[in-house]
Amino acid sequence: MKVEIKERALKGGNRGLYMEYYEKGFRKRENLHLYLIPDDATNAKSINKRTYLKAMAVRSDRILNPPEFDKKPGQEDGIDCTTTWLEWCDEYIRYSVGCGNGESAMQHKKTARKRIKEYLERKGRTDILLKDVTTEIISGLYDYMRNDYRNPGQIKVRDGRLSDYSLRHFGETINAIFNKALREGRIGYNPLRGLNTLERFHVPDKHREYLTPDELTRFLAVEPATETERQVQKAFGLSCMTGLRLGDVQRLRWDDIKPMGEGWAVSIVQ
């Protein structure tokens, strides 16, 4: 039996800890009545550490002495018959926080959840179960995002329509949400797999310009007019020499640079 400690966001910024048991698709939760305080509270780090150690002790005991649960009707096939799509989105977001996702990634996942809710409200189906989401519903969601949704902050740009890249990113997030449910046995099939080529989001092929070695040398030889220009010049040169993306360069720290042989290497996880 798989036993995991999970968190549930509470009012006031606290988080409640609960145990989740999983075995052959059967899932059961146990409230531990243990609570983590907000990370910015006084002595939060030490208090939360002690609380989590208590939860770990309970988990160890449950692993050694697994409790017995009666399965609810409809769970014998391993499919989650109680969790709604939106509830699963919330759980996926909490899981992503635990995985250390950055602020930008978390904001995108929360926005994706918001768009799903908006679509379901239009259809009057906010209570739809995760297991009942079909390819037709996903197709409808994609059609809504492609043709009807407008970003209020970008009305002057493309009339508020999302770019192909934004739509593709949205689709990847939806796919990840269902893939996790599939891995955990909550559903028996990822409904996105039934989408045809026209229904899926695609990024059009683009001709990319690139600098020749000579052009890059000339660029790096230019004397910057300001310190900001100098930093941009160095960052761009580092990207060209290492293949690092903009986000990787922005997150780069000194301890990511490690000696290797007679030189140095960048060691990061992209």
PDB file of C-alpha atoms in Angstrom:
ATOM      1  CA  MET A   1       0.000   0.000   0.000  1.00  0.00           C
ATOM      2  CA  LYS A   2       1.306   3.432  -0.964  1.00  0.00           C
ATOM      3  CA  VAL A   3       1.153   5.961   1.878  1.00  0.00           C
ATOM      4  CA  GLU A   4       1.757   9.676   1.282  1.00  0.00           C
ATOM      5  CA  ILE A   5       1.579  12.841   3.373  1.00  0.00           C
ATOM      6  CA  LYS A   6      -0.277  15.618   1.581  1.00  0.00           C
ATOM      7  CA  GLU A   7      -1.288  19.201   2.314  1.00  0.00           C
ATOM      8  CA  ARG A   8      -4.592  21.020   2.055  1.00  0.00           C
ATOM      9  CA  ALA A   9      -4.752  24.812   1.965  1.00  0.00           C
ATOM     10  CA  LEU A  10      -6.881  26.316   4.750  1.00  0.00           C
ATOM     11  CA  LYS A  11      -8.278  29.760   5.432  1.00  0.00           C
ATOM     12  CA  GLY A  12      -5.819  32.166   7.004  1.00  0.00           C
ATOM     13  CA  GLY A  13      -2.814  30.734   5.182  1.00  0.00           C
ATOM     14  CA  ASN A  14      -2.429  27.572   7.264  1.00  0.00           C
ATOM     15  CA  ARG A  15      -2.121  24.136   5.677  1.00  0.00           C
ATOM     16  CA  GLY A  16      -3.621  20.944   7.033  1.00  0.00           C
ATOM     17  CA  LEU A  17      -1.749  17.659   6.742  1.00  0.00           C
ATOM     18  CA  TYR A  18      -3.516  14.458   5.807  1.00  0.00           C
ATOM     19  CA  MET A  19      -2.514  10.926   4.900  1.00  0.00           C
ATOM     20  CA  GLU A  20      -3.492   9.390   1.604  1.00  0.00           C
ATOM     21  CA  TYR A  21      -3.522   5.622   1.091  1.00  0.00           C
ATOM     22  CA  TYR A  22      -3.447   4.110  -2.373  1.00  0.00           C
ATOM     23  CA  GLU A  23      -3.578   0.510  -3.457  1.00  0.00           C
ATOM     24  CA  LYS A  24      -4.666  -0.845  -6.853  1.00  0.00           C
ATOM     25  CA  GLY A  25      -6.641   2.288  -7.600  1.00  0.00           C
ATOM     26  CA  PHE A  26      -8.332   2.399  -4.192  1.00  0.00           C
ATOM     27  CA  ARG A  27      -7.767   5.714  -2.427  1.00  0.00           C
ATOM     28  CA  LYS A  28      -8.501   6.747   1.145  1.00  0.00           C
ATOM     29  CA  ARG A  29      -7.647   9.857   3.165  1.00  0.00           C
ATOM     30  CA  GLU A  30      -7.015  10.261   6.885  1.00  0.00           C
ATOM     31  CA  ASN A  31      -6.992  13.660   8.574  1.00  0.00           C
ATOM     32  CA  LEU A  32      -3.914  13.916  10.822  1.00  0.00           C
ATOM     33  CA  HIS A  33      -5.125  17.035  12.666  1.00  0.00           C
ATOM     34  CA  LEU A  34      -1.664  18.514  12.161  1.00  0.00           C
ATOM     35  CA  TYR A  35      -1.272  21.985  10.733  1.00  0.00           C
ATOM     36  CA  LEU A  36       1.537  23.985   9.124  1.00  0.00           C
ATOM     37  CA  ILE A  37       1.599  27.729   9.704  1.00  0.00           C
ATOM     38  CA  PRO A  38       2.372  30.293   6.948  1.00  0.00           C
ATOM     39  CA  ASP A  39       6.026  30.293   5.919  1.00  0.00           C
ATOM     40  CA  ASP A  40       6.389  33.996   6.740  1.00  0.00           C
ATOM     41  CA  ALA A  41       5.122  33.576  10.329  1.00  0.00           C
ATOM     42  CA  THR A  42       7.453  33.868  13.328  1.00  0.00           C
ATOM     43  CA  ASN A  43       9.556  30.701  13.824  1.00  0.00           C
ATOM     44  CA  ALA A  44       7.600  29.064  10.982  1.00  0.00           C
ATOM     45  CA  LYS A  45      10.552  27.011   9.762  1.00  0.00           C
ATOM     46  CA  SER A  46      11.237  25.296  13.077  1.00  0.00           C
ATOM     47  CA  ILE A  47       7.548  24.905  14.002  1.00  0.00           C
ATOM     48  CA  ASN A  48       6.613  23.408  10.648  1.00  0.00           C
ATOM     49  CA  LYS A  49       9.621  21.090  10.769  1.00  0.00           C
ATOM     50  CA  ARG A  50       8.490  19.641  14.113  1.00  0.00           C
ATOM     51  CA  THR A  51       4.931  19.270  12.830  1.00  0.00           C
ATOM     52  CA  TYR A  52       6.079  17.494   9.688  1.00  0.00           C
ATOM     53  CA  LEU A  53       8.273  15.138  11.707  1.00  0.00           C
ATOM     54  CA  LYS A  54       5.174  14.139  13.670  1.00  0.00           C
ATOM     55  CA  ALA A  55       3.392  13.411  10.408  1.00  0.00           C
ATOM     56  CA  MET A  56       6.362  11.354   9.211  1.00  0.00           C
ATOM     57  CA  ALA A  57       6.230   9.314  12.420  1.00  0.00           C
ATOM     58  CA  VAL A  58       2.540   8.566  11.812  1.00  0.00           C
ATOM     59  CA  ARG A  59       3.314   7.612   8.202  1.00  0.00           C
ATOM     60  CA  SER A  60       6.033   5.203   9.352  1.00  0.00           C
ATOM     61  CA  ASP A  61       3.590   3.558  11.741  1.00  0.00           C
ATOM     62  CA  ARG A  62       0.946   3.250   9.007  1.00  0.00           C
ATOM     63  CA  ILE A  63       3.444   1.601   6.676  1.00  0.00           C
ATOM     64  CA  LEU A  64       4.386  -0.961   9.324  1.00  0.00           C
ATOM     65  CA  ASN A  65       0.763  -1.456  10.400  1.00  0.00           C
ATOM     66  CA  PRO A  66      -1.458  -0.779   7.375  1.00  0.00           C
ATOM     67  CA  PRO A  67      -5.057   0.059   8.334  1.00  0.00           C
ATOM     68  CA  GLU A  68      -7.926  -1.832   6.752  1.00  0.00           C
ATOM     69  CA  PHE A  69     -10.517   0.111   4.801  1.00  0.00           C
ATOM     70  CA  ASP A  70     -13.842  -0.837   3.314  1.00  0.00           C
ATOM     71  CA  LYS A  71     -13.979   0.100  -0.351  1.00  0.00           C
ATOM     72  CA  LYS A  72     -16.898   2.216  -1.450  1.00  0.00           C
ATOM     73  CA  PRO A  73     -19.204   0.943  -4.182  1.00  0.00           C
ATOM     74  CA  GLY A  74     -17.844   1.842  -7.596  1.00  0.00           C
ATOM     75  CA  GLN A  75     -14.177   1.877  -6.559  1.00  0.00           C
ATOM     76  CA  GLU A  76     -13.412  -1.755  -7.198  1.00  0.00           C
ATOM     77  CA  ASP A  77     -12.292  -1.012 -10.748  1.00  0.00           C
ATOM     78  CA  GLY A  78      -9.696   1.456  -9.479  1.00  0.00           C
ATOM     79  CA  ILE A  79     -11.410   4.540 -10.930  1.00  0.00           C
ATOM     80  CA  ASP A  80     -11.945   7.637  -8.774  1.00  0.00           C
ATOM     81  CA  CYS A  81     -15.717   8.057  -8.563  1.00  0.00           C
ATOM     82  CA  THR A  82     -15.869  11.065  -6.251  1.00  0.00           C
ATOM     83  CA  THR A  83     -13.305  13.705  -7.275  1.00  0.00           C
ATOM     84  CA  THR A  84     -14.479  16.447  -9.641  1.00  0.00           C
ATOM     85  CA  TRP A  85     -12.318  17.773 -12.443  1.00  0.00           C
ATOM     86  CA  LEU A  86     -11.822  21.101 -10.659  1.00  0.00           C
ATOM     87  CA  GLU A  87     -10.936  19.362  -7.377  1.00  0.00           C
ATOM     88  CA  TRP A  88      -8.330  17.334  -9.205  1.00  0.00           C
ATOM     89  CA  CYS A  89      -6.931  20.541 -10.738  1.00  0.00           C
ATOM     90  CA  ASP A  90      -6.554  21.892  -7.191  1.00  0.00           C
ATOM     91  CA  GLU A  91      -4.771  18.724  -6.114  1.00  0.00           C
ATOM     92  CA  TYR A  92      -2.499  18.897  -9.152  1.00  0.00           C
ATOM     93  CA  ILE A  93      -1.574  22.486  -8.253  1.00  0.00           C
ATOM     94  CA  ARG A  94      -0.712  21.461  -4.673  1.00  0.00           C
ATOM     95  CA  TYR A  95       1.373  18.601  -6.065  1.00  0.00           C
ATOM     96  CA  SER A  96       3.220  21.059  -8.344  1.00  0.00           C
ATOM     97  CA  VAL A  97       4.022  23.308  -5.384  1.00  0.00           C
ATOM     98  CA  GLY A  98       5.508  20.308  -3.590  1.00  0.00           C
ATOM     99  CA  CYS A  99       7.633  19.568  -6.657  1.00  0.00           C
ATOM    100  CA  GLY A 100       9.248  22.989  -6.378  1.00  0.00           C
ATOM    101  CA  ASN A 101       7.674  24.578  -9.456  1.00  0.00           C
ATOM    102  CA  GLY A 102       8.661  28.214  -9.888  1.00  0.00           C
ATOM    103  CA  GLU A 103       6.356  31.210  -9.531  1.00  0.00           C
ATOM    104  CA  SER A 104       5.836  31.545 -13.302  1.00  0.00           C
ATOM    105  CA  ALA A 105       4.934  27.867 -13.735  1.00  0.00           C
ATOM    106  CA  MET A 106       2.537  27.954 -10.798  1.00  0.00           C
ATOM    107  CA  GLN A 107       0.837  31.086 -12.112  1.00  0.00           C
ATOM    108  CA  HIS A 108       0.292  29.398 -15.472  1.00  0.00           C
ATOM    109  CA  LYS A 109      -1.234  26.288 -13.855  1.00  0.00           C
ATOM    110  CA  LYS A 110      -3.558  28.386 -11.716  1.00  0.00           C
ATOM    111  CA  THR A 111      -4.605  30.323 -14.817  1.00  0.00           C
ATOM    112  CA  ALA A 112      -5.292  27.079 -16.680  1.00  0.00           C
ATOM    113  CA  ARG A 113      -7.537  25.965 -13.815  1.00  0.00           C
ATOM    114  CA  LYS A 114      -9.355  29.294 -13.989  1.00  0.00           C
ATOM    115  CA  ARG A 115      -9.998  28.879 -17.732  1.00  0.00           C
ATOM    116  CA  ILE A 116     -11.319  25.348 -17.190  1.00  0.00           C
ATOM    117  CA  LYS A 117     -13.725  26.666 -14.556  1.00  0.00           C
ATOM    118  CA  GLU A 118     -14.910  29.453 -16.873  1.00  0.00           C
ATOM    119  CA  TYR A 119     -15.633  26.947 -19.620  1.00  0.00           C
ATOM    120  CA  LEU A 120     -17.474  24.564 -17.287  1.00  0.00           C
ATOM    121  CA  GLU A 121     -19.556  27.447 -15.932  1.00  0.00           C
ATOM    122  CA  ARG A 122     -20.632  28.271 -19.488  1.00  0.00           C
ATOM    123  CA  LYS A 123     -21.715  24.655 -19.874  1.00  0.00           C
ATOM    124  CA  GLY A 124     -23.265  24.423 -16.399  1.00  0.00           C
ATOM    125  CA  ARG A 125     -21.006  21.474 -15.515  1.00  0.00           C
ATOM    126  CA  THR A 126     -18.663  22.702 -12.778  1.00  0.00           C
ATOM    127  CA  ASP A 127     -19.428  19.529 -10.806  1.00  0.00           C
ATOM    128  CA  ILE A 128     -18.367  17.113 -13.553  1.00  0.00           C
ATOM    129  CA  LEU A 129     -16.339  14.210 -12.181  1.00  0.00           C
ATOM    130  CA  LEU A 130     -12.759  13.701 -13.317  1.00  0.00           C
ATOM    131  CA  LYS A 131     -13.632  10.251 -14.657  1.00  0.00           C
ATOM    132  CA  ASP A 132     -16.473  11.670 -16.772  1.00  0.00           C
ATOM    133  CA  VAL A 133     -14.365  14.125 -18.770  1.00  0.00           C
ATOM    134  CA  THR A 134     -14.524  12.952 -22.383  1.00  0.00           C
ATOM    135  CA  THR A 135     -12.620  13.794 -25.534  1.00  0.00           C
ATOM    136  CA  GLU A 136     -15.673  15.777 -26.696  1.00  0.00           C
ATOM    137  CA  ILE A 137     -15.508  17.959 -23.567  1.00  0.00           C
ATOM    138  CA  ILE A 138     -11.786  18.576 -24.073  1.00  0.00           C
ATOM    139  CA  SER A 139     -12.462  19.418 -27.721  1.00  0.00           C
ATOM    140  CA  GLY A 140     -15.071  21.934 -26.579  1.00  0.00           C
ATOM    141  CA  LEU A 141     -12.626  23.470 -24.111  1.00  0.00           C
ATOM    142  CA  TYR A 142      -9.990  23.799 -26.824  1.00  0.00           C
ATOM    143  CA  ASP A 143     -12.517  25.379 -29.180  1.00  0.00           C
ATOM    144  CA  TYR A 144     -13.474  27.870 -26.454  1.00  0.00           C
ATOM    145  CA  MET A 145      -9.829  28.808 -25.834  1.00  0.00           C
ATOM    146  CA  ARG A 146      -9.086  29.085 -29.539  1.00  0.00           C
ATOM    147  CA  ASN A 147     -12.151  31.051 -30.696  1.00  0.00           C
ATOM    148  CA  ASP A 148     -14.118  32.556 -27.797  1.00  0.00           C
ATOM    149  CA  TYR A 149     -11.708  33.352 -24.989  1.00  0.00           C
ATOM    150  CA  ARG A 150     -10.254  36.852 -24.843  1.00  0.00           C
ATOM    151  CA  ASN A 151      -7.425  37.981 -22.580  1.00  0.00           C
ATOM    152  CA  PRO A 152      -8.598  41.291 -21.038  1.00  0.00           C
ATOM    153  CA  GLY A 153      -5.012  42.465 -20.663  1.00  0.00           C
ATOM    154  CA  GLN A 154      -4.230  42.053 -24.348  1.00  0.00           C
ATOM    155  CA  ILE A 155      -7.315  43.359 -26.128  1.00  0.00           C
ATOM    156  CA  LYS A 156      -5.125  45.655 -28.235  1.00  0.00           C
ATOM    157  CA  VAL A 157      -2.953  42.708 -29.231  1.00  0.00           C
ATOM    158  CA  ARG A 158      -4.622  40.178 -31.550  1.00  0.00           C
ATOM    159  CA  ASP A 159      -7.977  41.398 -30.180  1.00  0.00           C
ATOM    160  CA  GLY A 160      -7.207  39.521 -26.979  1.00  0.00           C
ATOM    161  CA  ARG A 161      -6.846  36.137 -28.688  1.00  0.00           C
ATOM    162  CA  LEU A 162      -4.156  33.838 -27.327  1.00  0.00           C
ATOM    163  CA  SER A 163      -1.069  33.196 -29.421  1.00  0.00           C
ATOM    164  CA  ASP A 164      -0.308  29.754 -30.825  1.00  0.00           C
ATOM    165  CA  TYR A 165       2.447  29.381 -28.246  1.00  0.00           C
ATOM    166  CA  SER A 166       0.123  30.255 -25.344  1.00  0.00           C
ATOM    167  CA  LEU A 167      -2.469  27.772 -26.589  1.00  0.00           C
ATOM    168  CA  ARG A 168       0.176  25.064 -26.953  1.00  0.00           C
ATOM    169  CA  HIS A 169       1.378  25.728 -23.398  1.00  0.00           C
ATOM    170  CA  PHE A 170      -2.212  25.542 -22.141  1.00  0.00           C
ATOM    171  CA  GLY A 171      -2.699  22.212 -23.907  1.00  0.00           C
ATOM    172  CA  GLU A 172       0.489  20.795 -22.408  1.00  0.00           C
ATOM    173  CA  THR A 173      -0.742  21.699 -18.919  1.00  0.00           C
ATOM    174  CA  ILE A 174      -4.127  20.032 -19.477  1.00  0.00           C
ATOM    175  CA  ASN A 175      -2.346  16.933 -20.757  1.00  0.00           C
ATOM    176  CA  ALA A 176      -0.095  16.856 -17.679  1.00  0.00           C
ATOM    177  CA  ILE A 177      -3.138  17.099 -15.389  1.00  0.00           C
ATOM    178  CA  PHE A 178      -4.746  14.033 -16.951  1.00  0.00           C
ATOM    179  CA  ASN A 179      -1.487  12.097 -17.264  1.00  0.00           C
ATOM    180  CA  LYS A 180      -0.970  12.391 -13.509  1.00  0.00           C
ATOM    181  CA  ALA A 181      -4.524  11.169 -12.897  1.00  0.00           C
ATOM    182  CA  LEU A 182      -3.851   8.255 -15.237  1.00  0.00           C
ATOM    183  CA  ARG A 183      -0.597   7.327 -13.464  1.00  0.00           C
ATOM    184  CA  GLU A 184      -2.384   7.283 -10.114  1.00  0.00           C
ATOM    185  CA  GLY A 185      -5.206   5.107 -11.386  1.00  0.00           C
ATOM    186  CA  ARG A 186      -7.842   7.825 -10.983  1.00  0.00           C
ATOM    187  CA  ILE A 187      -8.946   7.474 -14.602  1.00  0.00           C
ATOM    188  CA  GLY A 188      -8.616   4.691 -17.130  1.00  0.00           C
ATOM    189  CA  TYR A 189      -7.935   6.848 -20.187  1.00  0.00           C
ATOM    190  CA  ASN A 190      -6.487  10.281 -20.985  1.00  0.00           C
ATOM    191  CA  PRO A 191      -9.255  12.011 -22.999  1.00  0.00           C
ATOM    192  CA  LEU A 192      -6.702  14.170 -24.843  1.00  0.00           C
ATOM    193  CA  ARG A 193      -5.512  11.096 -26.727  1.00  0.00           C
ATOM    194  CA  GLY A 194      -8.759  11.052 -28.675  1.00  0.00           C
ATOM    195  CA  LEU A 195      -8.258  14.529 -30.163  1.00  0.00           C
ATOM    196  CA  ASN A 196      -7.568  14.610 -33.882  1.00  0.00           C
ATOM    197  CA  THR A 197      -4.820  16.688 -35.477  1.00  0.00           C
ATOM    198  CA  LEU A 198      -7.095  19.639 -36.236  1.00  0.00           C
ATOM    199  CA  GLU A 199      -8.417  19.794 -32.677  1.00  0.00           C
ATOM    200  CA  ARG A 200      -4.981  19.887 -31.058  1.00  0.00           C
ATOM    201  CA  PHE A 201      -2.965  23.057 -30.496  1.00  0.00           C
ATOM    202  CA  HIS A 202       0.033  23.474 -32.760  1.00  0.00           C
ATOM    203  CA  VAL A 203       2.903  25.934 -32.986  1.00  0.00           C
ATOM    204  CA  PRO A 204       3.563  26.878 -36.631  1.00  0.00           C
ATOM    205  CA  ASP A 205       7.019  26.243 -38.038  1.00  0.00           C
ATOM    206  CA  LYS A 206       9.096  29.389 -38.175  1.00  0.00           C
ATOM    207  CA  HIS A 207      12.264  30.285 -40.013  1.00  0.00           C
ATOM    208  CA  ARG A 208      14.813  31.146 -37.340  1.00  0.00           C
ATOM    209  CA  GLU A 209      17.601  33.625 -37.957  1.00  0.00           C
ATOM    210  CA  TYR A 210      20.942  32.976 -36.282  1.00  0.00           C
ATOM    211  CA  LEU A 211      24.283  34.693 -35.877  1.00  0.00           C
ATOM    212  CA  THR A 212      27.392  33.422 -37.597  1.00  0.00           C
ATOM    213  CA  PRO A 213      30.554  33.050 -35.451  1.00  0.00           C
ATOM    214  CA  ASP A 214      31.915  36.230 -37.009  1.00  0.00           C
ATOM    215  CA  GLU A 215      28.718  38.173 -36.235  1.00  0.00           C
ATOM    216  CA  LEU A 216      28.755  36.940 -32.641  1.00  0.00           C
ATOM    217  CA  THR A 217      32.384  38.009 -32.249  1.00  0.00           C
ATOM    218  CA  ARG A 218      31.552  41.472 -33.571  1.00  0.00           C
ATOM    219  CA  PHE A 219      28.548  41.708 -31.232  1.00  0.00           C
ATOM    220  CA  LEU A 220      30.643  40.843 -28.176  1.00  0.00           C
ATOM    221  CA  ALA A 221      33.320  43.339 -29.210  1.00  0.00           C
ATOM    222  CA  VAL A 222      30.921  46.307 -29.185  1.00  0.00           C
ATOM    223  CA  GLU A 223      31.538  48.692 -26.264  1.00  0.00           C
ATOM    224  CA  PRO A 224      28.236  48.992 -24.325  1.00  0.00           C
ATOM    225  CA  ALA A 225      26.936  52.456 -23.527  1.00  0.00           C
ATOM    226  CA  THR A 226      25.434  51.503 -20.164  1.00  0.00           C
ATOM    227  CA  GLU A 227      25.915  48.853 -17.489  1.00  0.00           C
ATOM    228  CA  THR A 228      22.536  47.341 -18.404  1.00  0.00           C
ATOM    229  CA  GLU A 229      23.649  46.915 -22.016  1.00  0.00           C
ATOM    230  CA  ARG A 230      26.850  45.293 -20.764  1.00  0.00           C
ATOM    231  CA  GLN A 231      24.879  42.777 -18.700  1.00  0.00           C
ATOM    232  CA  VAL A 232      22.622  41.968 -21.662  1.00  0.00           C
ATOM    233  CA  GLN A 233      25.667  41.549 -23.887  1.00  0.00           C
ATOM    234  CA  LYS A 234      27.317  39.145 -21.448  1.00  0.00           C
ATOM    235  CA  ALA A 235      24.126  37.177 -20.846  1.00  0.00           C
ATOM    236  CA  PHE A 236      23.473  36.813 -24.578  1.00  0.00           C
ATOM    237  CA  GLY A 237      27.069  35.747 -25.166  1.00  0.00           C
ATOM    238  CA  LEU A 238      26.818  33.148 -22.385  1.00  0.00           C
ATOM    239  CA  SER A 239      23.608  31.780 -23.907  1.00  0.00           C
ATOM    240  CA  CYS A 240      25.265  31.460 -27.305  1.00  0.00           C
ATOM    241  CA  MET A 241      28.324  29.712 -25.864  1.00  0.00           C
ATOM    242  CA  THR A 242      26.394  27.280 -23.646  1.00  0.00           C
ATOM    243  CA  GLY A 243      22.990  26.855 -25.300  1.00  0.00           C
ATOM    244  CA  LEU A 244      21.248  27.977 -22.112  1.00  0.00           C
ATOM    245  CA  ARG A 245      17.784  29.466 -22.474  1.00  0.00           C
ATOM    246  CA  LEU A 246      16.874  32.889 -21.108  1.00  0.00           C
ATOM    247  CA  GLY A 247      15.142  31.467 -18.029  1.00  0.00           C
ATOM    248  CA  ASP A 248      18.139  29.224 -17.277  1.00  0.00           C
ATOM    249  CA  VAL A 249      20.499  32.204 -17.467  1.00  0.00           C
ATOM    250  CA  GLN A 250      18.258  34.253 -15.171  1.00  0.00           C
ATOM    251  CA  ARG A 251      18.264  31.467 -12.549  1.00  0.00           C
ATOM    252  CA  LEU A 252      21.994  30.711 -12.860  1.00  0.00           C
ATOM    253  CA  ARG A 253      23.978  30.860  -9.594  1.00  0.00           C
ATOM    254  CA  TRP A 254      27.673  30.609  -8.828  1.00  0.00           C
ATOM    255  CA  ASP A 255      27.310  27.139  -7.328  1.00  0.00           C
ATOM    256  CA  ASP A 256      25.953  25.950 -10.710  1.00  0.00           C
ATOM    257  CA  ILE A 257      29.446  26.489 -12.187  1.00  0.00           C
ATOM    258  CA  LYS A 258      31.617  23.461 -11.431  1.00  0.00           C
ATOM    259  CA  PRO A 259      35.199  22.511 -12.377  1.00  0.00           C
ATOM    260  CA  MET A 260      35.501  19.820 -15.013  1.00  0.00           C
ATOM    261  CA  GLY A 261      38.910  18.627 -16.186  1.00  0.00           C
ATOM    262  CA  GLU A 262      40.944  21.681 -17.126  1.00  0.00           C
ATOM    263  CA  GLY A 263      37.901  23.885 -17.557  1.00  0.00           C
ATOM    264  CA  TRP A 264      34.498  24.703 -16.106  1.00  0.00           C
ATOM    265  CA  ALA A 265      30.985  23.456 -16.793  1.00  0.00           C
ATOM    266  CA  VAL A 266      27.447  24.636 -16.078  1.00  0.00           C
ATOM    267  CA  SER A 267      25.544  21.977 -14.139  1.00  0.00           C
ATOM    268  CA  ILE A 268      21.795  22.643 -13.924  1.00  0.00           C
ATOM    269  CA  VAL A 269      18.488  20.816 -14.338  1.00  0.00           C
ATOM    270  CA  GLN A 270      16.415  22.372 -17.142  1.00  0.00           C
TER     271      GLN A 270
END
